[in-house]
Short mmCIF file of C-alpha atoms in Angstrom, two decimals:
data_model
loop_
_atom_site.label_atom_id
_atom_site.label_comp_id
_atom_site.label_asym_id
_atom_site.label_seq_id
_atom_site.Cartn_x
_atom_site.Cartn_y
_atom_site.Cartn_z
CA MET H 6 15.79 14.21 23.30
CA VAL H 7 13.50 13.12 26.14
CA ASP H 8 12.63 15.85 28.64
CA GLN H 9 14.44 15.02 31.90
CA ASN H 10 11.45 16.29 33.86
CA ILE H 11 9.34 13.57 32.23
CA VAL H 12 12.05 11.02 33.11
CA ALA H 13 11.53 12.17 36.73
CA LEU H 14 7.86 11.23 36.40
CA PHE H 15 8.80 7.56 35.99
CA ARG H 16 12.15 7.38 37.78
CA PRO H 17 11.99 9.86 40.67
CA LYS H 18 14.64 9.51 43.37
CA SER H 19 12.32 11.20 45.87
CA ILE H 20 8.60 11.96 46.07
CA ALA H 21 6.59 14.43 48.14
CA VAL H 22 2.87 13.82 48.65
CA ILE H 23 1.34 17.25 49.21
CA GLY H 24 -1.97 16.78 50.98
CA ALA H 25 -0.86 13.47 52.53
CA SER H 26 -3.35 12.31 55.17
CA GLU H 27 -3.19 10.13 58.25
CA LYS H 28 -6.82 9.05 57.72
CA PRO H 29 -7.63 5.88 55.74
CA GLY H 30 -10.28 6.59 53.12
CA LYS H 31 -8.70 9.91 52.09
CA ILE H 32 -6.91 10.16 48.72
CA GLY H 33 -3.85 11.63 50.45
CA TYR H 34 -3.64 8.45 52.55
CA ALA H 35 -4.26 6.08 49.62
CA VAL H 36 -1.38 7.58 47.57
CA MET H 37 1.01 7.20 50.52
CA LYS H 38 -0.20 3.64 51.14
CA ASN H 39 0.28 2.64 47.48
CA LEU H 40 3.81 4.06 47.39
CA VAL H 41 4.73 2.06 50.50
CA GLU H 42 2.91 -1.19 49.62
CA TYR H 43 4.12 -1.35 46.02
CA GLY H 44 7.68 -1.14 47.30
CA TYR H 45 8.94 2.27 46.08
CA GLU H 46 12.59 2.44 47.11
CA GLY H 47 13.20 6.20 46.96
CA LYS H 48 12.48 8.73 49.70
CA ILE H 49 8.87 9.65 50.51
CA TYR H 50 8.06 13.01 52.10
CA PRO H 51 4.47 13.59 53.25
CA VAL H 52 3.43 17.26 53.31
CA ASN H 53 0.48 18.06 55.58
CA ILE H 54 -0.43 21.56 56.80
CA LYS H 55 -1.00 20.20 60.34
CA GLY H 56 2.36 18.43 60.46
CA VAL H 57 0.78 15.19 61.72
CA GLU H 58 2.65 11.89 61.89
CA ILE H 59 1.46 9.41 59.24
CA GLU H 60 1.65 5.68 59.81
CA ILE H 61 1.41 3.18 56.94
CA ASN H 62 1.75 -0.57 57.64
CA GLY H 63 3.78 0.11 60.77
CA ARG H 64 6.09 2.61 59.02
CA LYS H 65 5.97 6.06 60.58
CA PHE H 66 6.48 9.17 58.47
CA LYS H 67 7.13 12.64 59.79
CA SER H 68 5.14 15.13 57.71
CA TYR H 69 6.21 18.66 56.76
CA LYS H 70 3.90 21.68 56.85
CA SER H 71 5.23 22.90 53.48
CA ILE H 72 7.29 21.45 50.64
CA LEU H 73 9.78 24.22 51.44
CA ASP H 74 10.43 22.59 54.84
CA VAL H 75 11.60 19.27 53.30
CA PRO H 76 15.37 19.14 53.97
CA ASP H 77 16.34 17.23 50.78
CA GLU H 78 15.82 17.57 47.05
CA VAL H 79 12.43 16.46 45.73
CA ASP H 80 12.09 15.13 42.14
CA MET H 81 8.33 14.66 42.03
CA ALA H 82 5.48 16.17 44.05
CA VAL H 83 2.06 14.51 43.91
CA ILE H 84 -0.54 17.19 44.67
CA VAL H 85 -3.79 16.16 46.39
CA VAL H 86 -4.96 19.39 48.03
CA PRO H 87 -8.26 21.15 47.14
CA ALA H 88 -8.18 23.15 43.88
CA LYS H 89 -8.11 26.58 45.59
CA PHE H 90 -4.74 25.77 47.26
CA VAL H 91 -3.07 24.32 44.15
CA PRO H 92 -1.71 27.64 42.68
CA GLN H 93 0.18 28.40 45.92
CA VAL H 94 1.49 24.82 46.16
CA VAL H 95 2.75 24.91 42.53
CA GLU H 96 4.61 28.18 43.27
CA GLU H 97 6.23 26.60 46.36
CA CYS H 98 7.22 23.50 44.38
CA GLY H 99 8.89 25.79 41.84
CA LYS H 100 10.88 27.49 44.58
CA LYS H 101 11.87 24.09 45.95
CA GLY H 102 13.19 22.95 42.52
CA VAL H 103 10.75 20.07 41.99
CA LYS H 104 10.92 18.64 38.46
CA VAL H 105 7.44 17.24 37.84
CA LEU H 106 3.99 17.65 39.40
CA PRO H 107 1.23 15.07 39.00
CA ILE H 108 -1.85 17.08 40.10
CA ILE H 109 -4.58 14.72 41.28
CA SER H 110 -6.85 17.59 42.40
CA SER H 111 -9.83 18.30 40.16
CA GLY H 112 -11.90 21.45 39.69
CA PHE H 113 -10.09 23.11 36.77
CA GLY H 114 -10.58 23.08 32.96
CA GLU H 115 -13.30 20.44 33.17
CA LEU H 116 -15.53 23.02 34.98
CA GLY H 117 -15.42 25.57 32.15
CA PRO H 118 -13.68 28.87 31.25
CA GLU H 119 -12.90 30.02 34.82
CA GLY H 120 -11.28 26.73 35.75
CA LYS H 121 -9.45 26.72 32.42
CA LYS H 122 -7.94 30.10 33.23
CA VAL H 123 -6.59 28.83 36.58
CA GLU H 124 -5.22 25.74 34.82
CA GLU H 125 -3.34 27.93 32.33
CA GLN H 126 -1.88 29.96 35.21
CA LEU H 127 -0.60 26.74 36.85
CA VAL H 128 1.23 25.86 33.61
CA GLU H 129 2.66 29.40 33.39
CA THR H 130 4.00 29.11 36.95
CA ALA H 131 5.46 25.67 36.21
CA ARG H 132 7.18 26.98 33.04
CA LYS H 133 8.66 29.89 34.98
CA TYR H 134 10.47 27.38 37.20
CA GLY H 135 11.21 24.80 34.48
CA MET H 136 8.75 22.25 35.89
CA ARG H 137 6.24 19.99 34.10
CA ILE H 138 2.64 19.25 35.12
CA LEU H 139 0.74 15.99 34.66
CA GLY H 140 -3.01 16.58 34.85
CA PRO H 141 -4.78 18.09 36.70
CA ASN H 142 -7.82 15.86 37.37
CA ILE H 143 -5.92 12.54 37.39
CA PHE H 144 -5.50 9.43 39.57
CA GLY H 145 -1.69 9.34 39.39
CA VAL H 146 1.14 7.40 37.77
CA VAL H 147 2.59 3.85 37.97
CA TYR H 148 5.95 2.62 36.70
CA THR H 149 6.43 -1.04 37.59
CA PRO H 150 10.21 -1.40 36.91
CA LYS H 151 10.84 1.17 39.68
CA LYS H 152 8.09 -0.22 41.97
CA LEU H 153 6.37 3.15 41.71
CA ASN H 154 2.63 3.34 42.34
CA ALA H 155 1.70 6.96 43.03
CA THR H 156 -2.05 6.51 42.51
CA PHE H 157 -5.19 5.92 44.52
CA GLY H 158 -5.96 2.90 42.29
CA PRO H 159 -5.21 -0.81 42.92
CA THR H 160 -1.84 -1.79 44.39
CA ASP H 161 -1.08 -5.17 42.86
CA VAL H 162 -0.43 -4.19 39.23
CA MET H 163 1.31 -7.05 37.37
CA PRO H 164 4.63 -5.98 35.81
CA GLY H 165 4.87 -6.39 32.03
CA LYS H 166 5.72 -4.60 28.80
CA LEU H 167 2.56 -2.57 28.08
CA ALA H 168 2.23 1.15 28.90
CA LEU H 169 -1.35 2.30 29.53
CA ILE H 170 -2.30 5.98 29.17
CA SER H 171 -5.84 7.03 30.14
CA GLN H 172 -7.58 10.37 29.75
CA SER H 173 -10.43 9.16 31.97
CA GLY H 174 -9.65 8.77 35.67
CA ALA H 175 -12.42 6.40 36.77
CA LEU H 176 -12.03 4.25 33.66
CA GLY H 177 -8.25 4.22 34.07
CA ILE H 178 -8.53 2.94 37.66
CA ALA H 179 -11.05 0.31 36.53
CA LEU H 180 -8.71 -0.79 33.71
CA MET H 181 -5.86 -1.16 36.19
CA GLY H 182 -8.04 -3.54 38.19
CA TRP H 183 -9.09 -5.33 35.01
CA THR H 184 -5.46 -5.93 33.94
CA ILE H 185 -4.77 -7.59 37.32
CA LEU H 186 -7.77 -9.90 36.90
CA GLU H 187 -6.92 -10.70 33.27
CA LYS H 188 -3.16 -11.12 33.84
CA VAL H 189 -2.10 -8.28 31.53
CA GLY H 190 1.38 -7.10 32.52
CA LEU H 191 2.04 -3.34 32.58
CA SER H 192 5.23 -1.29 32.48
CA ALA H 193 3.37 1.94 33.24
CA VAL H 194 -0.02 3.47 33.89
CA VAL H 195 -0.39 7.21 33.33
CA SER H 196 -3.54 9.14 34.10
CA ILE H 197 -3.39 12.19 31.85
CA GLY H 198 -6.63 14.01 32.76
CA ASN H 199 -6.96 17.55 31.43
CA LYS H 200 -3.56 17.48 29.64
CA SER H 201 -2.80 21.07 30.66
CA ASP H 202 0.91 20.47 29.97
CA ILE H 203 2.21 16.89 29.53
CA ASP H 204 0.18 15.25 26.76
CA ASP H 205 0.01 11.95 24.85
CA ALA H 206 2.78 13.01 22.45
CA ASP H 207 5.21 13.77 25.32
CA LEU H 208 4.53 10.36 26.84
CA LEU H 209 4.91 8.57 23.49
CA GLU H 210 8.35 10.15 23.14
CA TYR H 211 9.34 8.82 26.56
CA PHE H 212 8.05 5.30 25.87
CA GLU H 213 9.71 5.20 22.44
CA ASP H 214 13.10 4.67 24.09
CA ASP H 215 11.93 3.00 27.31
CA GLU H 216 13.49 -0.47 27.35
CA ASN H 217 10.73 -1.71 29.68
CA THR H 218 7.89 -0.90 27.24
CA ASN H 219 7.10 -2.85 24.05
CA ALA H 220 3.65 -1.45 23.22
CA ILE H 221 1.46 1.51 24.19
CA LEU H 222 -2.31 1.55 24.76
CA ILE H 223 -4.15 4.88 24.99
CA TYR H 224 -7.73 5.65 26.05
CA MET H 225 -8.31 9.01 24.36
CA GLU H 226 -11.16 11.49 24.22
CA GLY H 227 -9.38 14.20 22.25
CA VAL H 228 -6.05 15.88 21.50
CA LYS H 229 -5.21 19.57 21.71
CA ASP H 230 -2.35 19.63 19.22
CA GLY H 231 -3.18 17.18 16.43
CA ARG H 232 -0.03 17.80 14.39
CA LYS H 233 2.27 17.25 17.40
CA PHE H 234 0.45 14.01 18.25
CA MET H 235 0.57 12.69 14.67
CA ASP H 236 4.28 13.42 14.30
CA ALA H 237 5.06 11.66 17.59
CA ALA H 238 2.76 8.69 16.83
CA LYS H 239 4.22 8.13 13.37
CA LYS H 240 7.77 8.23 14.70
CA VAL H 241 7.04 5.90 17.63
CA SER H 242 4.98 3.46 15.50
CA MET H 243 8.13 2.73 13.50
CA LYS H 244 9.57 1.22 16.69
CA LYS H 245 6.65 0.21 18.88
CA PRO H 246 2.95 -0.44 18.26
CA ILE H 247 0.36 2.04 19.53
CA ILE H 248 -3.24 0.98 20.17
CA ILE H 249 -5.87 3.66 20.77
CA ILE H 250 -9.43 3.43 22.06
CA LYS H 251 -10.82 6.75 20.85
CA ALA H 252 -14.08 7.64 22.55
CA GLY H 253 -16.56 10.21 21.26
CA ARG H 254 -17.16 8.57 17.88
CA SER H 255 -20.77 9.79 17.79
CA GLU H 256 -21.79 13.44 17.90
CA ARG H 257 -23.39 13.00 21.30
CA GLY H 258 -20.40 11.04 22.61
CA ALA H 259 -18.09 13.86 21.48
CA LYS H 260 -20.16 16.39 23.49
CA ALA H 261 -19.99 14.14 26.56
CA ALA H 262 -16.19 13.90 26.19
CA ALA H 263 -15.92 17.70 26.03
CA SER H 264 -17.78 18.09 29.34
CA HIS H 265 -15.78 15.28 30.95
CA THR H 266 -12.15 16.43 30.65
CA GLY H 267 -12.64 19.74 28.87
CA SER H 268 -11.25 18.19 25.69
CA LEU H 269 -12.38 18.95 22.17
CA ALA H 270 -13.08 15.63 20.56
CA GLY H 271 -13.37 16.91 16.96
CA SER H 272 -14.61 15.01 13.92
CA ASP H 273 -14.13 11.26 14.18
CA LYS H 274 -13.28 10.94 10.48
CA ILE H 275 -10.27 13.20 11.01
CA TYR H 276 -9.02 10.99 13.85
CA GLU H 277 -9.60 7.85 11.79
CA ALA H 278 -7.50 9.23 8.92
CA ALA H 279 -4.77 10.51 11.27
CA PHE H 280 -4.49 7.13 13.01
CA LYS H 281 -4.15 5.30 9.70
CA GLN H 282 -1.39 7.64 8.51
CA SER H 283 0.46 7.32 11.83
CA GLY H 284 0.34 3.51 12.00
CA VAL H 285 -1.94 3.60 15.06
CA LEU H 286 -4.20 0.57 15.57
CA ARG H 287 -7.67 1.73 16.53
CA ALA H 288 -9.66 -0.57 18.80
CA LEU H 289 -13.39 -0.06 19.18
CA THR H 290 -13.79 -1.75 22.57
CA ILE H 291 -11.75 -2.18 25.74
CA GLY H 292 -11.73 -5.97 25.26
CA GLU H 293 -10.40 -5.69 21.72
CA ALA H 294 -7.71 -3.20 22.78
CA PHE H 295 -6.35 -5.47 25.51
CA ASP H 296 -6.61 -8.56 23.29
CA TRP H 297 -4.34 -6.84 20.78
CA ALA H 298 -2.11 -5.43 23.50
CA ARG H 299 -1.31 -8.95 24.71
CA THR H 300 0.17 -9.93 21.33
CA LEU H 301 1.77 -6.59 20.57
CA SER H 302 3.55 -6.23 23.92
CA ASN H 303 4.71 -9.87 24.22
CA LEU H 304 5.39 -11.32 20.77
CA PRO H 305 8.14 -10.80 18.18
CA GLU H 306 7.27 -9.51 14.71
CA PRO H 307 6.48 -12.26 12.18
CA GLU H 308 9.22 -12.96 9.62
CA GLY H 309 6.72 -13.94 6.94
CA GLU H 310 3.04 -14.32 6.17
CA ASN H 311 2.51 -18.07 6.69
CA VAL H 312 0.16 -18.85 9.60
CA VAL H 313 -0.47 -22.40 10.89
CA ILE H 314 -3.49 -23.33 13.01
CA LEU H 315 -3.20 -26.43 15.25
CA THR H 316 -6.46 -27.69 16.76
CA ASN H 317 -8.16 -30.70 18.32
CA GLY H 318 -11.65 -29.66 17.20
CA GLY H 319 -12.94 -29.17 13.67
CA GLY H 320 -15.44 -26.54 14.85
CA ILE H 321 -12.97 -24.15 16.44
CA GLY H 322 -10.59 -24.77 13.53
CA VAL H 323 -13.26 -23.59 11.07
CA MET H 324 -14.10 -20.56 13.24
CA ALA H 325 -10.43 -19.60 13.40
CA THR H 326 -10.11 -20.08 9.62
CA ASP H 327 -13.08 -17.76 9.00
CA ALA H 328 -11.54 -15.13 11.27
CA ALA H 329 -8.15 -15.49 9.55
CA GLU H 330 -9.72 -14.96 6.11
CA GLU H 331 -11.72 -11.95 7.31
CA GLU H 332 -8.55 -10.40 8.73
CA GLY H 333 -6.48 -11.07 5.60
CA LEU H 334 -4.12 -13.60 7.21
CA HIS H 335 -2.49 -16.18 4.96
CA LEU H 336 -2.91 -19.80 6.06
CA TYR H 337 0.11 -21.81 4.98
CA ASP H 338 -0.93 -24.42 2.40
CA ASN H 339 2.21 -26.27 1.34
CA LEU H 340 1.14 -29.89 1.92
CA GLU H 341 4.70 -31.22 1.65
CA ASP H 342 5.64 -29.19 4.73
CA LEU H 343 2.33 -29.74 6.52
CA LYS H 344 2.62 -33.53 6.12
CA ILE H 345 4.95 -33.57 9.14
CA PHE H 346 1.88 -33.16 11.37
CA ALA H 347 0.59 -36.58 10.25
CA ASN H 348 3.07 -37.99 12.79
CA HIS H 349 1.00 -36.50 15.62
CA MET H 350 -2.53 -37.59 14.69
CA PRO H 351 -4.58 -40.75 14.02
CA PRO H 352 -5.17 -41.74 10.35
CA PHE H 353 -8.49 -39.87 10.28
CA GLY H 354 -6.87 -36.58 11.30
CA SER H 355 -6.17 -33.86 8.74
CA TYR H 356 -2.84 -32.14 8.24
CA LYS H 357 -4.34 -29.60 5.83
CA ASN H 358 -4.25 -26.18 7.48
CA PRO H 359 -6.11 -25.84 9.90
CA VAL H 360 -4.29 -28.93 11.20
CA ASP H 361 -6.88 -31.13 12.96
CA LEU H 362 -5.11 -33.34 15.50
CA THR H 363 -8.61 -34.70 16.37
CA GLY H 364 -10.38 -34.98 19.72
CA MET H 365 -8.02 -37.83 20.62
CA ALA H 366 -5.05 -35.46 20.77
CA GLY H 367 -3.25 -35.79 24.09
CA ALA H 368 -0.07 -34.29 25.52
CA GLU H 369 2.27 -36.06 23.08
CA ALA H 370 0.32 -35.00 19.99
CA TYR H 371 0.30 -31.32 20.98
CA GLU H 372 3.91 -31.40 22.14
CA GLY H 373 5.11 -32.85 18.82
CA ALA H 374 2.92 -30.60 16.65
CA VAL H 375 3.87 -27.39 18.49
CA ARG H 376 7.56 -28.32 18.41
CA ASP H 377 7.50 -29.10 14.67
CA ALA H 378 5.64 -25.89 13.83
CA LEU H 379 8.12 -23.81 15.85
CA ALA H 380 11.08 -25.54 14.17
CA ASN H 381 9.89 -25.16 10.56
CA PRO H 382 11.32 -21.95 8.98
CA ASN H 383 8.39 -21.76 6.50
CA MET H 384 5.80 -21.56 9.28
CA HIS H 385 6.00 -17.98 10.48
CA SER H 386 3.16 -17.73 13.03
CA ILE H 387 1.26 -20.34 15.04
CA ALA H 388 -2.19 -20.46 16.59
CA VAL H 389 -2.69 -23.32 19.07
CA LEU H 390 -6.38 -24.07 19.67
CA TYR H 391 -7.84 -26.50 22.19
CA CYS H 392 -11.37 -27.62 23.07
CA GLN H 393 -11.33 -29.05 26.58
CA THR H 394 -11.71 -32.85 26.59
CA ALA H 395 -11.08 -35.64 29.10
CA VAL H 396 -7.98 -36.65 27.10
CA LEU H 397 -5.80 -33.68 28.11
CA ASP H 398 -6.06 -31.30 31.07
CA PRO H 399 -5.85 -27.72 29.66
CA ARG H 400 -3.30 -26.84 32.37
CA ASP H 401 -1.01 -29.60 31.10
CA LEU H 402 -1.38 -28.18 27.60
CA ALA H 403 -0.41 -24.74 28.97
CA LYS H 404 2.75 -26.25 30.50
CA ILE H 405 3.64 -27.91 27.18
CA VAL H 406 3.19 -24.67 25.20
CA ILE H 407 5.19 -22.63 27.75
CA ARG H 408 8.07 -25.14 27.73
CA GLU H 409 8.20 -25.58 23.94
CA TYR H 410 7.90 -21.85 23.23
CA ASN H 411 10.62 -20.94 25.71
CA GLU H 412 12.93 -23.68 24.42
CA SER H 413 12.43 -22.47 20.84
CA GLY H 414 13.71 -19.03 21.85
CA ARG H 415 10.33 -17.30 21.27
CA LYS H 416 11.37 -16.21 17.77
CA LYS H 417 7.90 -16.55 16.19
CA PRO H 418 4.49 -15.16 17.17
CA LEU H 419 2.40 -17.81 18.94
CA VAL H 420 -1.16 -17.32 20.23
CA VAL H 421 -3.39 -19.77 22.09
CA ALA H 422 -7.16 -20.23 22.46
CA ILE H 423 -8.58 -22.68 24.99
CA VAL H 424 -12.33 -23.23 25.09
CA GLY H 425 -13.68 -24.91 28.21
CA GLY H 426 -14.48 -24.58 31.90
CA ILE H 427 -12.61 -23.59 35.06
CA GLU H 428 -9.46 -25.55 34.14
CA ALA H 429 -9.41 -23.77 30.76
CA LYS H 430 -9.51 -20.38 32.53
CA GLU H 431 -6.65 -21.46 34.81
CA ALA H 432 -4.63 -22.60 31.77
CA ILE H 433 -5.26 -19.26 30.01
CA ASP H 434 -4.05 -17.39 33.12
CA MET H 435 -0.92 -19.58 33.30
CA LEU H 436 -0.06 -18.73 29.68
CA ASN H 437 -0.75 -15.01 30.06
CA GLU H 438 1.39 -14.84 33.20
CA GLU H 439 4.24 -16.23 31.07
CA GLY H 440 3.67 -13.59 28.39
CA ILE H 441 2.09 -16.02 25.90
CA PRO H 442 -1.17 -14.46 24.65
CA ALA H 443 -4.07 -16.80 25.44
CA TYR H 444 -7.82 -16.33 24.95
CA PRO H 445 -11.10 -18.15 25.66
CA GLU H 446 -12.27 -17.85 22.00
CA PRO H 447 -10.45 -18.76 18.76
CA GLU H 448 -11.53 -15.58 16.92
CA ARG H 449 -9.96 -13.39 19.60
CA ALA H 450 -6.62 -15.20 19.26
CA ILE H 451 -6.66 -14.85 15.46
CA LYS H 452 -7.72 -11.18 15.47
CA SER H 453 -4.95 -10.37 17.94
CA LEU H 454 -2.40 -12.08 15.72
CA ALA H 455 -3.85 -10.06 12.80
CA ALA H 456 -3.25 -6.82 14.76
CA LEU H 457 0.44 -7.75 15.02
CA TYR H 458 0.55 -8.33 11.25
CA LYS H 459 -1.25 -5.02 10.54
CA TRP H 460 1.32 -3.04 12.50
CA SER H 461 4.26 -5.00 11.06
CA ASN H 462 2.97 -4.57 7.47
CA TRP H 463 2.41 -0.81 7.98
CA LYS H 464 6.01 -0.50 9.14
CA LYS H 465 7.37 -2.41 6.14
CA LYS H 466 5.33 -0.20 3.81
CA GLN H 467 6.75 2.96 5.44
CA LYS H 468 10.30 1.70 4.98
CA LYS H 469 9.68 1.12 1.26
CA GLU H 470 8.22 4.60 0.66
#
């Protein structure tokens, strides 16, 4: 049963910003501005000790000197006051009946034992009143289906089906910006900071049943309750894929993580084993994590092992084939079935998988080949590769793939790699905006498809056991 207080973190009917500011450049102003600009439709109550009027984009807000002065109920209170005032504010929020408190303020457990003690007292106070705390030491929370952006990060987050959880604040904000640039759609962004109360496992349980989330990506430095996390991860992995970037792999990196968010990183081998048991996919770089996240949050599970590669260049076809073999993917090799692609290539083309449509392949060749591959029940996954030539504008190829994939009902995994210049980048963006994973390198497309197979195969294995 999902904790209703955590539901209030993503679907609050009303929000107070405690420490709201009328001055641009202050965090208390940025949080207010993001709530307004991203289109949050609930009530917003600024709380400012001076009771100043706050104006955002022409909208004027009356501020209250204390949360206790707000006339209505408040579901969520975002706290951005200095650390020394936070204990009193938490107590007042409890008296007010607030459900959940994202505490942006830093200066707690990450400073050492004294700060840790104060952090523990905050949690005690919250428990006394039946509240939950997110943080402290965070940049906030985003939930795109409810137009909620209670952060001091970027405003124009692209809606999608991936939930992003970050233990690092600065990196989390940077990743938000990166997803906008790279056209990665997000359902949620949660900065988790010191994890004094709400932790990764609590969030996994929420996202397990969230109809707006298909996959979860976590940047993690450490966990406090390993057993709780493993149990939650294993349960959620049966329904939705989880990708983790676990920092602190080296001894020195682990020490740096401990000083950063006050988290104990622990032995990396233990994490590695725990992730494998729980069905978690571990990415070693940010790029790899988001590459996988594109396929895992947008594509259906494959119904079988047969992969078909369609290409106009022998070179990228060979590179993709190497990557497929390294990743244990099975390239479909039934020539009777593959012969259908001969209809879409000149006599010197090759319909052996990888299917080489040749450098002469134009719009008709790709259209026919993609359509036939999608229609054949023995071809379970498709990789469409394209080297930019004068024969076919990559953006026209993107339009063909989008149309054919949508008309086929999107029942099979399909990934795309387009190698080329500015037009290739525009084509890749067009595809990603439509939720079709597209990459500038063939290996990245294949490895992302392999991540989908790894998760799907783990799940099947669990069901057998």
